[in-house]
Amino acid sequence: MNIQLIALAFFDGVAYAALVFMVAVGLTLIFGVMRILNVAHGSFYAIGAYFTVSVGGAIFAAGYSHWLAFPLMMVTAALVGVVIGGPIERFLLKRIYAKEDVLQLLVTFAVFMIFEDVQRLIWGAQPYFDSSALTLMGNIEVLGISYTAYQLLFLPIVAVAVLIGLRLFLRKTLAGKLVQAVTEDREMATAIGIDADKVFLITFVIGAALAGFGGALASATTSVVPGMGADMIVLSFAVAATAGLGQVEGAAVAALLIGLGRSFAVYLMPELSVLVPYLIMLAVLLLRPEGLFGKQQLRKI
Amino acid sequence: MNFKKLLQLAVPLVFAATSAFAAEKPEKLHIGITAFLSGPAAVFGVPAKAAAEMMIEDINEAGGIGGVPLSATFIDEGAGGEALLAEYRRLVQDEGVDAMFASISSGNCNKIAPLADDLKILNIMWDCGTQRIFEENDYRYVFRTQSNATPEMLSAVLYLLKTKPDFKTIAVVNQDYSWGRDSWEIFSTALKTLKPDVEVVAEFFPKFGSPDFSTEISRLLALRPDVILSTSWGGDLDTFVRQASQRGLTNNSTLVLPLAESSLERLGDALPSGQIVGTRGDHYFLHPEKLSDPAFTGFVEEFKDATGSYPIYPVYHMSQALNAFKGAYEKAMEANGGEWPDKEQVVDAMTGLTFVGLGREVTIREDGQGVEDQLLGTTVNSDDYDFATLGQIMIFDGDQITTPVGKVSADWLKALNPDFIDAVNVDTFEQ
């Protein structure tokens, strides 16, 4: 494997990791605060993709500028977060926080299954595609290989921006600090007067919006098909578990690790490429059951 | 009494005698059809179901089969193997259907074929492609009303060798499941026999339903193979072709896409000119021999109006299955002196049956396999349609490219030699 191939595999891995990170970070954020493994996260991703493609397609068919694809992605993220994520937290999840973990998992899984059918009702079984955003940005030649600027530059930049944004939000803003307080110790936070219900709602809306944003970003690069949400939830769970559930920065590192692992596998041992994310997860969890950046949990009695 | 008079008396007597064995004419013929109505393969099942409903309506308007109207019940293959088999049994044993049309997935066909023989129900494999079914087993009640993977892949190799005889290197990007693996096995076996000096430079089998082929494409851009084969379909094929054309992979490599007829319209202008496309038979909405046939063009238009899309190969496969079913009843009735046949007589009539769907004639061999010609072409982007259409169309003679009865495809392909390329009958259409 020469230096050129290593560079190419690196670029591919980073582009892939950026997309996976967008979804996994929302999943891990929600888990960190609410201690709920939200399987319906995959639906938010898929709905974000479907919505962007179908609305975008309609807008462009009506003759509007293709640059609207970018604001549309933001709108999609906000809609998925507020219109879908918000009510689910308020009217469904809120009732089950005190219940067993297994039940919570089953409820979000049920939501996921319902959304799968809803998607099929609305969008049918045919693949959708709209790559306006990707086409607009053109291609870049690196080492004689043509890359799309969208995947090589735009996706990683957006991912880094989201990471920095989340970090600043959690560390520097009051709302973020409240979120952190609830993450650390919910009982104590409630005792000193923090409205945990509100924090949960905000967290869930942000997490869902990130998944929707991930779907919107992905929609420019891939066919939007039934079942895309299921694939993504499995992969982002692998990322979140590798990182340690609840670790925002860890999710970025784990996504990068898994993205690079996968792309190097395609170059060296294509047969293994599907397994690589899970092999990495397995290796990490064997050595550190709490994940790369996870903290040992103290059990309260 | 002379001989002629004797005959005049005897013939009706003979018919009267046989008619005693005739089954009672039912009020309706009920068939069960399995198709993917959910999951990724719904890209095939949903149009096929729409087609079946339209065609059954047409058949019934024209008087049904021997005066008996047809009705169909659909089973979703997407529900999974166990559910499919349970539903299959229910339709046969509880509902008493007259025949089953199953299925799209080769895996499902493998499971259903022995079940159909157990249940003694006529089963028309209306879409699945695995060549193994009739090569590894004998079935009395199972028939395939179209070609299988071997002629489909072999014709793609032949088309490639006829249009691009000098290529040196090839890579493959197939879905990681039985079809992706098996089709590459057949394709590469045929290719190595017919052009031994070709080098395979990369073999990729990305996960089924993979949303991203960027890494594979980077690798292919660096390797620059002359030809890239992909037998993928549905969303996988769409994504691969779009990502490949966005990054200029087709500038140096020719794509060979044996199933891309089913993606042409969805791909729009993303599929550049000059790529080789197969149709799993002679299935094409601009079939050069059918353009003057009002029944064909009328159906294409009717289908486009009803569903918003042009018919794709599962639609043609459905027309073949329905026409074979109708043809078998009519043949059995004729053999039965015009009386309604029983189910065993209909099964007997399937062997050797010749019928026409929305393409050329298809014949069912004694092993149950249909012999169908293969249409391939090269993409052309013109102003007539907002998606690529096929030029340089070739139709290969199904007889010569289908594995002979009693032989196994892998052995038969290995026994071919490069002279075969010129020996095969082919009709070429310059458009």
XYZ file of C-alpha atoms in Angstrom, chain B residues 138-331:
194
model
C -36.574 -32.195 -10.712
C -39.985 -30.778 -10.042
C -43.290 -31.744 -11.557
C -45.314 -28.719 -10.523
C -42.740 -25.947 -10.866
C -42.052 -23.979 -14.055
C -40.155 -20.811 -14.858
C -41.729 -18.594 -17.495
C -38.559 -16.630 -18.198
C -34.826 -17.179 -18.534
C -32.449 -17.626 -15.604
C -29.169 -16.124 -14.425
C -26.972 -18.104 -16.835
C -28.324 -16.759 -20.149
C -28.683 -13.323 -18.540
C -25.006 -13.197 -17.556
C -23.720 -15.035 -20.623
C -25.506 -12.623 -22.956
C -23.938 -9.706 -21.053
C -20.484 -11.252 -21.562
C -21.246 -11.808 -25.258
C -22.508 -8.267 -25.735
C -19.413 -6.904 -24.029
C -17.071 -9.037 -26.157
C -18.885 -8.088 -29.358
C -18.914 -4.359 -28.670
C -15.604 -3.998 -26.796
C -13.485 -6.952 -27.899
C -10.150 -5.440 -26.855
C -10.660 -4.669 -23.190
C -8.016 -5.938 -20.781
C -9.140 -5.378 -17.202
C -12.373 -5.727 -15.302
C -13.602 -5.018 -11.772
C -16.857 -5.973 -10.094
C -19.051 -4.159 -7.558
C -21.926 -6.453 -6.562
C -24.302 -6.625 -3.636
C -23.157 -8.959 -0.879
C -25.835 -11.647 -1.051
C -26.497 -14.760 -3.098
C -27.460 -12.984 -6.330
C -24.421 -10.685 -6.226
C -22.070 -13.598 -5.601
C -23.730 -16.123 -7.953
C -24.074 -13.723 -10.863
C -20.374 -12.801 -10.623
C -19.521 -16.516 -10.518
C -21.408 -17.094 -13.787
C -20.167 -13.908 -15.435
C -16.513 -14.486 -14.546
C -16.643 -18.175 -15.531
C -18.062 -17.290 -18.941
C -15.625 -14.419 -19.370
C -12.581 -16.524 -18.505
C -13.682 -19.175 -21.005
C -14.439 -16.793 -23.847
C -11.592 -14.328 -23.258
C -8.914 -15.979 -21.098
C -6.515 -12.991 -21.124
C -8.785 -10.659 -19.153
C -7.482 -9.621 -15.742
C -9.813 -9.144 -12.778
C -8.352 -6.168 -10.886
C -10.820 -5.768 -8.026
C -13.804 -7.571 -6.524
C -16.038 -5.541 -4.242
C -19.093 -6.921 -2.495
C -20.403 -4.013 -0.434
C -23.169 -4.677 2.060
C -26.659 -5.084 0.632
C -28.389 -1.693 0.847
C -25.117 0.169 1.217
C -25.748 3.936 1.160
C -22.248 4.887 0.109
C -19.766 3.554 -2.447
C -17.318 6.469 -2.255
C -14.422 4.350 -1.048
C -14.952 1.668 -3.699
C -15.194 4.408 -6.328
C -11.934 6.060 -5.183
C -10.251 2.684 -5.444
C -11.703 2.113 -8.919
C -10.651 5.601 -10.031
C -7.101 4.706 -9.021
C -7.210 1.256 -10.651
C -8.808 2.449 -13.908
C -10.255 -0.886 -15.060
C -11.550 -0.920 -18.662
C -14.824 -2.468 -17.581
C -16.766 -2.418 -14.312
C -19.527 -4.970 -13.841
C -22.366 -4.447 -11.421
C -25.363 -6.769 -11.246
C -26.829 -4.644 -8.449
C -30.372 -3.313 -8.652
C -32.768 -0.870 -6.983
C -31.428 1.771 -4.627
C -27.968 0.156 -4.525
C -27.528 0.402 -8.280
C -28.949 3.933 -8.396
C -26.577 5.118 -5.683
C -23.555 3.426 -7.243
C -24.228 4.792 -10.725
C -24.873 8.318 -9.470
C -21.797 8.422 -7.269
C -19.724 6.900 -10.083
C -20.880 9.357 -12.721
C -20.561 12.349 -10.354
C -16.903 11.507 -9.898
C -16.154 10.746 -13.526
C -15.632 7.010 -13.129
C -17.272 6.458 -16.511
C -14.647 8.614 -18.267
C -12.143 5.767 -18.201
C -14.281 2.719 -17.463
C -17.319 1.234 -19.174
C -20.080 0.079 -16.853
C -21.781 -3.257 -17.575
C -25.111 -3.273 -15.746
C -27.193 -6.367 -16.528
C -30.173 -5.221 -14.427
C -30.110 -1.516 -15.175
C -33.157 -1.571 -17.452
C -35.135 -1.397 -14.209
C -33.292 1.769 -13.116
C -33.064 3.754 -16.377
C -36.000 6.061 -15.739
C -35.126 6.732 -12.087
C -31.501 7.479 -12.932
C -32.473 10.256 -15.335
C -29.381 11.866 -16.832
C -27.091 10.380 -14.153
C -26.357 7.355 -16.333
C -23.998 8.615 -19.050
C -24.001 7.431 -22.658
C -21.967 4.417 -23.677
C -22.719 2.070 -20.750
C -23.962 -1.471 -21.313
C -27.410 -2.289 -19.972
C -29.207 -5.633 -19.738
C -32.912 -6.344 -19.374
C -33.163 -9.888 -17.877
C -34.790 -11.151 -21.065
C -36.016 -9.073 -23.976
C -37.774 -6.561 -21.809
C -37.755 -3.008 -22.978
C -40.441 -0.398 -23.427
C -38.881 0.520 -26.789
C -38.428 -3.118 -27.928
C -37.394 -2.646 -31.575
C -39.589 -5.498 -32.817
C -42.630 -4.461 -30.825
C -42.876 -0.768 -31.602
C -45.333 -1.433 -34.432
C -47.461 -3.754 -32.288
C -50.439 -1.762 -30.972
C -51.025 -4.293 -28.179
C -47.493 -3.634 -26.903
C -47.399 0.128 -27.307
C -50.943 0.379 -25.974
C -49.976 -1.461 -22.811
C -46.825 0.614 -22.317
C -48.903 3.783 -22.540
C -51.656 2.437 -20.311
C -49.086 1.397 -17.702
C -47.327 4.748 -17.840
C -50.643 6.545 -17.375
C -51.663 4.331 -14.480
C -48.409 4.268 -12.521
C -46.439 7.267 -13.755
C -43.526 5.122 -14.927
C -42.645 3.037 -17.938
C -42.869 -0.732 -17.427
C -39.691 -2.449 -16.200
C -38.691 -6.107 -16.439
C -40.829 -7.532 -13.587
C -43.859 -6.151 -15.421
C -42.867 -8.105 -18.541
C -42.168 -11.173 -16.405
C -45.669 -10.891 -14.971
C -47.172 -10.726 -18.459
C -45.231 -13.870 -19.357
C -46.431 -15.730 -16.276
C -50.064 -14.759 -16.898
C -49.894 -15.592 -20.590
C -48.243 -18.937 -19.840
C -50.983 -19.697 -17.317
C -53.685 -18.774 -19.824
C -51.867 -20.663 -22.577
C -51.581 -23.801 -20.441
C -55.322 -23.823 -19.715
C -56.146 -23.304 -23.370
C -53.703 -26.018 -24.452
